Short mmCIF file of C-alpha atoms and ligand atoms in Angstrom, two decimals:
data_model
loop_
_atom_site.label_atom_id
_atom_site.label_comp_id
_atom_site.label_asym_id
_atom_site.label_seq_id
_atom_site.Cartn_x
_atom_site.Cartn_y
_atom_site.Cartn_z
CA UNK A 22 114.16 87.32 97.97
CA UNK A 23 113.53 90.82 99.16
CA UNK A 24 110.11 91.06 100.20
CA UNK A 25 109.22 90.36 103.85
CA UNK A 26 107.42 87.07 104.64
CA UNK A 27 104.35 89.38 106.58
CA UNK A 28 102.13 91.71 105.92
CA UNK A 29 101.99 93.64 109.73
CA UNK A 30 104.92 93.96 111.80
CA UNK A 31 103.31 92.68 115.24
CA UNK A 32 106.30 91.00 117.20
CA UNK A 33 109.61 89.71 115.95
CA UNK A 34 108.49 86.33 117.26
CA UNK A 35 106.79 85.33 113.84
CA UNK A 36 109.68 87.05 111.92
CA UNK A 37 111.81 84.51 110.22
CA UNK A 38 115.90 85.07 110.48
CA UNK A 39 115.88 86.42 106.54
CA UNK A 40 113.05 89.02 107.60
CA UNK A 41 115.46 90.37 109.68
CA UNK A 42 118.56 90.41 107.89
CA UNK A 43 116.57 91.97 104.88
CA UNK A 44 115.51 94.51 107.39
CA UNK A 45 118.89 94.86 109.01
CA UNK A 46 120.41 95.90 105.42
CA UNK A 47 117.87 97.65 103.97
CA UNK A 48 117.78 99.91 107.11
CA UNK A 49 122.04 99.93 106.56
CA UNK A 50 121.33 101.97 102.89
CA UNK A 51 118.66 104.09 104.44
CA UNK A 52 120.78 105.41 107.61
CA UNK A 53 123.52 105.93 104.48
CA UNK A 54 120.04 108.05 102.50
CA UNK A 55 119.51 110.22 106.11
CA UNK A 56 123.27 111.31 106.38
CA UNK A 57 123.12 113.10 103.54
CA UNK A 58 122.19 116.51 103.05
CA UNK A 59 119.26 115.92 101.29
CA UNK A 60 117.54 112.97 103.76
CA UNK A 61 114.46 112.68 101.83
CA UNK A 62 113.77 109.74 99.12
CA UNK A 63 110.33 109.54 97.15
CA UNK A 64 109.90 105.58 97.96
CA UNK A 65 106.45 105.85 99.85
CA UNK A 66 104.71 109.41 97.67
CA UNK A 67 101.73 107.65 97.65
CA UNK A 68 101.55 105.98 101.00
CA UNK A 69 99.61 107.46 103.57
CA UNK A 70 100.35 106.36 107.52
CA UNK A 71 98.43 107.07 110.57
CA UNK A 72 100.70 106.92 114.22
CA UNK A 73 98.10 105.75 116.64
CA UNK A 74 99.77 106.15 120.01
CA UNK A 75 97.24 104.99 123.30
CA UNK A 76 100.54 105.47 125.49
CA UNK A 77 103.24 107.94 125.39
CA UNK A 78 105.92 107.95 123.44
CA UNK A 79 108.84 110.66 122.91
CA UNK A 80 111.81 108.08 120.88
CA UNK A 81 109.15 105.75 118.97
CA UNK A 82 106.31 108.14 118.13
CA UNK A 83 109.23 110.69 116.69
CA UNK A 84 111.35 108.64 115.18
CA UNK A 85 108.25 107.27 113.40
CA UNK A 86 107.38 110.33 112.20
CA UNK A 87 110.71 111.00 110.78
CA UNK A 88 110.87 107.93 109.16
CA UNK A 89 107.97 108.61 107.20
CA UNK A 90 108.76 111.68 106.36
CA UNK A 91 112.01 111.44 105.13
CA UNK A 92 109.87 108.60 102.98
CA UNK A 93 107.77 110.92 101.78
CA UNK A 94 104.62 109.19 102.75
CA UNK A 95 101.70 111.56 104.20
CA UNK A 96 101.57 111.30 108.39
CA UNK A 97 98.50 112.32 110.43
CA UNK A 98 98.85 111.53 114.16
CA UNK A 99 96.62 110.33 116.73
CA UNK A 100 96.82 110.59 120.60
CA UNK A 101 93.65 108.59 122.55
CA UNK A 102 94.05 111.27 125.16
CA UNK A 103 92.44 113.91 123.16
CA UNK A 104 90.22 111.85 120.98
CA UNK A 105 86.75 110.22 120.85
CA UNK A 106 88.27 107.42 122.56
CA UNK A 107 87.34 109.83 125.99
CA UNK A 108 83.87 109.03 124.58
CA UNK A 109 84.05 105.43 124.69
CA UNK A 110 84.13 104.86 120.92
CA UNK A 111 86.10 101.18 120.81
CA UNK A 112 89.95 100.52 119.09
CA UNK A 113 88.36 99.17 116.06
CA UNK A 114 85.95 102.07 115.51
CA UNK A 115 88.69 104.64 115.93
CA UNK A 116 90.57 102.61 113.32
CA UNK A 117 88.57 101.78 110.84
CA UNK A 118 87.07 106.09 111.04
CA UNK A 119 90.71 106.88 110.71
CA UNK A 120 91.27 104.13 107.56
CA UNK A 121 87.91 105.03 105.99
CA UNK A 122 90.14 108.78 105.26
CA UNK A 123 92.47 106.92 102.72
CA UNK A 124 95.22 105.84 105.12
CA UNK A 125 96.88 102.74 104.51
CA UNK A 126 99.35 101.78 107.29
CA UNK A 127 99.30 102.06 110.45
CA UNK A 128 101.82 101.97 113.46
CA UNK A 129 99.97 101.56 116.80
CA UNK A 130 101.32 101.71 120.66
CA UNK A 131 99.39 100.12 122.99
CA UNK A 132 98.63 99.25 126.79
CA UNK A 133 97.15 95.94 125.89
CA UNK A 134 99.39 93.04 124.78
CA UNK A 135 98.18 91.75 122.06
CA UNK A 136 96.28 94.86 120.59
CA UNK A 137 97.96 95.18 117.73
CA UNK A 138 96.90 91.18 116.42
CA UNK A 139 93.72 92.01 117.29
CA UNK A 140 93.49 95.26 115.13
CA UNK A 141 95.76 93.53 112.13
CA UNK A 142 92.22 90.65 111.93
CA UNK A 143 90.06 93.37 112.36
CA UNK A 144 90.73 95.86 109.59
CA UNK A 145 92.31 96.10 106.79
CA UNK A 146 95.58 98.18 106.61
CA UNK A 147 99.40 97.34 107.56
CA UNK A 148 100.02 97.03 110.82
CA UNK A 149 103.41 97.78 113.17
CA UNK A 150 103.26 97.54 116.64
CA UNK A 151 105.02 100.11 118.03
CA UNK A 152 105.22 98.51 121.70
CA UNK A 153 102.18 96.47 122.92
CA UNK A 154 102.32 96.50 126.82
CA UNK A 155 104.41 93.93 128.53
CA UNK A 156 104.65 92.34 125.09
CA UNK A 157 106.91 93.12 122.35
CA UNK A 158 108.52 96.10 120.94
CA UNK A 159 109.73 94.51 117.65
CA UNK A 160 111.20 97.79 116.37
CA UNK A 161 113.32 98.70 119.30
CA UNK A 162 114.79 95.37 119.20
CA UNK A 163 115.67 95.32 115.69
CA UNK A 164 117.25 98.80 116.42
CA UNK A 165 119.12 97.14 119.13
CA UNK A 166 120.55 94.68 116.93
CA UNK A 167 121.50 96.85 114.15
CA UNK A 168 123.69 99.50 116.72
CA UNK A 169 125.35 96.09 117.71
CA UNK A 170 125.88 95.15 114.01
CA UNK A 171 126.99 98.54 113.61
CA UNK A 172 129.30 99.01 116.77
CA UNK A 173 130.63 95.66 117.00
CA UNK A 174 130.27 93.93 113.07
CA UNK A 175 127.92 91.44 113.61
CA UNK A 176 125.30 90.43 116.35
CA UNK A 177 126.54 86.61 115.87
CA UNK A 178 128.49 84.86 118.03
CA UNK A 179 128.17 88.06 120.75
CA UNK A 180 127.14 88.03 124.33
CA UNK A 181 124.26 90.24 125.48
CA UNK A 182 123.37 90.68 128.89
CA UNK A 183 119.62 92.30 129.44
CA UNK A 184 120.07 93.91 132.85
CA UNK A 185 116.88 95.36 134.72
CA UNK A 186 113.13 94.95 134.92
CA UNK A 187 112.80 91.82 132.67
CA UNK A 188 109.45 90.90 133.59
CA UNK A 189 107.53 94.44 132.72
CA UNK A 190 109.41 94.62 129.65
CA UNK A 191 108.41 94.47 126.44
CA UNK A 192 111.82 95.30 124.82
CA UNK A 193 112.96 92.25 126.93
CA UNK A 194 111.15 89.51 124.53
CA UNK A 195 111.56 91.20 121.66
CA UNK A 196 115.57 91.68 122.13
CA UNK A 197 115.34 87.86 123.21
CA UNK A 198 113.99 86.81 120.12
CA UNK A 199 115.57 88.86 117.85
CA UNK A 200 119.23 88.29 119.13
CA UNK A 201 118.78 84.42 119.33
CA UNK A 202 117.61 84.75 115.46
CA UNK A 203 120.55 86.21 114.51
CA UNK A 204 122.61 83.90 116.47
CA UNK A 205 123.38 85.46 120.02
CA UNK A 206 123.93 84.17 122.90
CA UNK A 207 121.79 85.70 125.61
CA UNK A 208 121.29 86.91 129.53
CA UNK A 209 118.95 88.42 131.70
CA UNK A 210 120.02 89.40 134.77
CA UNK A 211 117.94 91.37 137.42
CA UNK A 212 116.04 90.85 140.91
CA UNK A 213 114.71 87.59 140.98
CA UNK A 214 111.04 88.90 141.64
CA UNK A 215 111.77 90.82 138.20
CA UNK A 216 112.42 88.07 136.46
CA UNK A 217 109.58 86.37 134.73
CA UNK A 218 109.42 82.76 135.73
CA UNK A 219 109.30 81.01 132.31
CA UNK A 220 111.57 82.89 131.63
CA UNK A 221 114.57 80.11 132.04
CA UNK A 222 112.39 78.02 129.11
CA UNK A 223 113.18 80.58 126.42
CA UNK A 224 117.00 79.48 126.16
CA UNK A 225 118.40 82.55 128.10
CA UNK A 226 120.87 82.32 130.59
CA UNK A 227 119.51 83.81 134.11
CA UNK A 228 121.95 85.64 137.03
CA UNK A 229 120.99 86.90 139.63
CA UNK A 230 124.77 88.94 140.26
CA UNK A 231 125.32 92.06 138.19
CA UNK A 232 128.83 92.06 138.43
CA UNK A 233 128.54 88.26 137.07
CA UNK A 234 126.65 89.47 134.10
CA UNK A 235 128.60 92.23 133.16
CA UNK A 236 131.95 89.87 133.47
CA UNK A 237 130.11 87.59 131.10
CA UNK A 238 128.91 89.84 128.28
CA UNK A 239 130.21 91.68 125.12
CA UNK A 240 126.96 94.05 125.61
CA UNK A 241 124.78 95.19 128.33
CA UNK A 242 121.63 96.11 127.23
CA UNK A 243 120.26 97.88 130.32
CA UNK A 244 116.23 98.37 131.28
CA UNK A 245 114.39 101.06 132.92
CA UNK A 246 112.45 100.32 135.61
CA UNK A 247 109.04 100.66 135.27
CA UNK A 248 107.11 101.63 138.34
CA UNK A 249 103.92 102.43 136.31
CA UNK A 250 103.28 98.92 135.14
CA UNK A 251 104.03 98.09 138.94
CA UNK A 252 101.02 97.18 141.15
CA UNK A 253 103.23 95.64 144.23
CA UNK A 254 106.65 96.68 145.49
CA UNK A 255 109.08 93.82 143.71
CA UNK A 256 112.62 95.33 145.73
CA UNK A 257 112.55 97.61 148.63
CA UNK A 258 113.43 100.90 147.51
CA UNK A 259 114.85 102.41 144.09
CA UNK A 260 118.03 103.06 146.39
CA UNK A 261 118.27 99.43 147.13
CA UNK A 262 117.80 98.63 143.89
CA UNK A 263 120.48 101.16 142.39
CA UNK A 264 122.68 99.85 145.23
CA UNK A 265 122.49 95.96 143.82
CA UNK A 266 121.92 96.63 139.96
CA UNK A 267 122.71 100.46 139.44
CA UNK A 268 125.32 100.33 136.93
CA UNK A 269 127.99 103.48 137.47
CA UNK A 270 131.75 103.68 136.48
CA UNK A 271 132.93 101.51 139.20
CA UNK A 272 131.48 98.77 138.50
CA UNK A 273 132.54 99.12 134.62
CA UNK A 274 135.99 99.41 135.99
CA UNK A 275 136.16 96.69 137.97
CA UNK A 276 135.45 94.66 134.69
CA UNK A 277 138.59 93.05 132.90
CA UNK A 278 137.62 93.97 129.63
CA UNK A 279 135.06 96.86 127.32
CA UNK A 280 131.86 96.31 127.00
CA UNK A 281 129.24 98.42 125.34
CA UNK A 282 126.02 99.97 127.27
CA UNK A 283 122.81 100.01 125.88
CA UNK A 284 119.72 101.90 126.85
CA UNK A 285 116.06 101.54 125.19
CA UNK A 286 115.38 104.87 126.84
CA UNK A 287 113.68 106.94 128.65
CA UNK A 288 116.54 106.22 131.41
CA UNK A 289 115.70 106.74 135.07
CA UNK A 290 119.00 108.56 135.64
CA UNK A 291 120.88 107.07 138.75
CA UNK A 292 118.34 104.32 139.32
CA UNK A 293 119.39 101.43 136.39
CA UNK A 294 122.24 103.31 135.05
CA UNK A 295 124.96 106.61 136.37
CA UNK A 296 125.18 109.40 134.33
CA UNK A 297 128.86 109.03 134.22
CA UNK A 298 128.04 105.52 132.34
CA UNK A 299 124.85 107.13 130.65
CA UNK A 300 127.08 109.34 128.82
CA UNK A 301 130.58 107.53 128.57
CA UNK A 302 132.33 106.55 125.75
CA UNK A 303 130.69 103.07 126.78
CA UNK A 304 127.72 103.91 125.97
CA UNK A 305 125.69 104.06 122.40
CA UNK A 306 122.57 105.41 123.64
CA UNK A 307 121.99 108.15 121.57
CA UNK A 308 123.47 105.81 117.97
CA UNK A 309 120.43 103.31 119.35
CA UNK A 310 117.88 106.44 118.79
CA UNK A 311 119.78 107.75 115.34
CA UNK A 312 119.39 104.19 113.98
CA UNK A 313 115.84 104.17 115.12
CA UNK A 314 115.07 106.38 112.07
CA UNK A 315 116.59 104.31 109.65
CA UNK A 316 115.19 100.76 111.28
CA UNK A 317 111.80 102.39 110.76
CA UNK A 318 111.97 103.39 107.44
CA UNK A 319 113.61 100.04 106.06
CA UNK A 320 110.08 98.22 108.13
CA UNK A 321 107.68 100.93 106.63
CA UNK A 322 109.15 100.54 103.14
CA UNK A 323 109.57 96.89 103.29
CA UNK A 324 106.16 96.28 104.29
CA UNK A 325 104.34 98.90 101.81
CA UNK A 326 105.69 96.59 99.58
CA UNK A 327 103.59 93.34 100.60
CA UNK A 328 100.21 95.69 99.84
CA UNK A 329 98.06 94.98 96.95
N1 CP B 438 112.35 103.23 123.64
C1 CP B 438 111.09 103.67 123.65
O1 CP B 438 110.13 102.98 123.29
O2 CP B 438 110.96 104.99 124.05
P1 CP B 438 109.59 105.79 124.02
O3 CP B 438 108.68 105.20 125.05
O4 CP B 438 109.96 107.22 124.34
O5 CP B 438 108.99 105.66 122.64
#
């Protein structure tokens, strides 16, 4: 078995545990393909993908590109803010205008959950979400889970505490899903007006204690907080909030034992995490963005192979 059981990569919620792994290992012999001095493999010659990005992006949009490129597929890039979209012309329009050029995939970021399952029954291309709102970001979280494969051998059996803004966050549900798939066990730990409130009903453990959480876990996958999906004030003040859920050296030092830090990125420096954690021997912030490349390219190739 080595073809993906989908056609569009729109959550990891409707992957199946062998999707995964297949993407998990074929992403292993790609990030082996990008470390060596010539990064760049025919598989997708004739594949051509569009990035449509309606929200910005520095890690995902780039390390999309990348992937592609060191697939050899052809790239053209979109960004709503200075397209016809000013102009009113709808998601499906753009789309199918940018499809009707001889494109064939297409990775999509979006404000709107759901967006991207909308556009995959509404035209007819391959479609990745690249991170749909408050919804899922299926490829950060399969990154996630291969840097934990990678750092600590396997993503079974391990304990990962998700630390932060849980209920804006569409790494969050992804993670979630994809670490109980592969057989982790799994916290969230933040303010409790952060936390979502079914969020109990998806088999996670909830804490409300940082210093709990961190005691608890082999990995602490740690969340930015993000004050422009905010419309009310959910804690008083980002110095509050560092105060009870900043995570600095202290705190790691007060810990019995090592655990790893994680970071999605873009970090608010000082806020959810201290630069002297940030950039620690703790932390494998910057391996989570170098695997991106090779997560994305083992997804793209994988799913150009489900066409025709
Ligand atoms: N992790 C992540 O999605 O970062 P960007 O928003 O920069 O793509």
């Amino acid at each position: 078995m080595s073809q993906l059981s989908t056609k569009h990569l729109l959550g990891i919620k409707n992957l199946t545990e062998t999707d995964i792994q297949l993407i998990l290992d074929t992403a292993a012999n790609f990030k082996e393909v990008i470390n060596r001095p010539i990064k760049k493999v025919p598989s997708l010659r004739d594949i051509t993908i569009a990035n449509v990005f309606f929200e910005n992006s520095t890690r995902t949009r780039l390390s999309f590109e990348l992937a592609e490129k060191r697939l050899s597929a052809d790239v053209v890039n979109f960004s709503s803010s200075n397209s016809s979209v000013k102009k009113g012309e709808t998601l499906v329009d753009t789309v199918n205008n940018i499809l009707s050029m001889k494109v064939d995939m297409v990775v999509m970021r979006h404000s709107s959950p759901g967006a991207p399952h909308f556009l995959s029954r509404n035209v007819d291309a391959n479609i990745i979400n690249a991170g749909d709102g408050t919804h899922e970001h299926p490829t950060q979280a399969l990154l996630d889970s291969f840097s934990i494969k990678e750092k600590l051998g396997d993503v079974a059996g391990k304990k990962v505490a998700i630390i932060g803004d849980i209920l804006h966050s569409r790494v969050a549900l992804s993670n979630i899903f994809c670490l109980q798939k592969l057989g982790a066990e799994v916290m969230v730990c933040g303010p409790i007006t952060l936390l979502p409130k079914y969020i109990a009903s998806l088999g996670v453990k909830v804490e409300l204690d940082v210093k709990k959480a961190l005691q608890w876990c082999d990995v602490a996958n740690v969340l930015r907080i993000q004050l422009e999906r905010q419309q009310i004030k959910y804690f008083p003040s980002l110095r509050e909030y560092s105060l009870y859920y900043g995570i600095n050296k202290k705190l790691l030092s007060e810990l019995d034992k090592e655990i790893v830090i994680m970071h999605p990125g873009p970090i608010n420096r000082g806020v959810e995490l201290s630069s002297d954690v940030a950039d620690s021997e703790h932390s494998i912030i910057l391996e989570q963005v170098q695997n991106g490349v090779a997560v994305r390219m083992a997804v793209l190739y994988l799913l150009a192979g489900t066409k025709g």
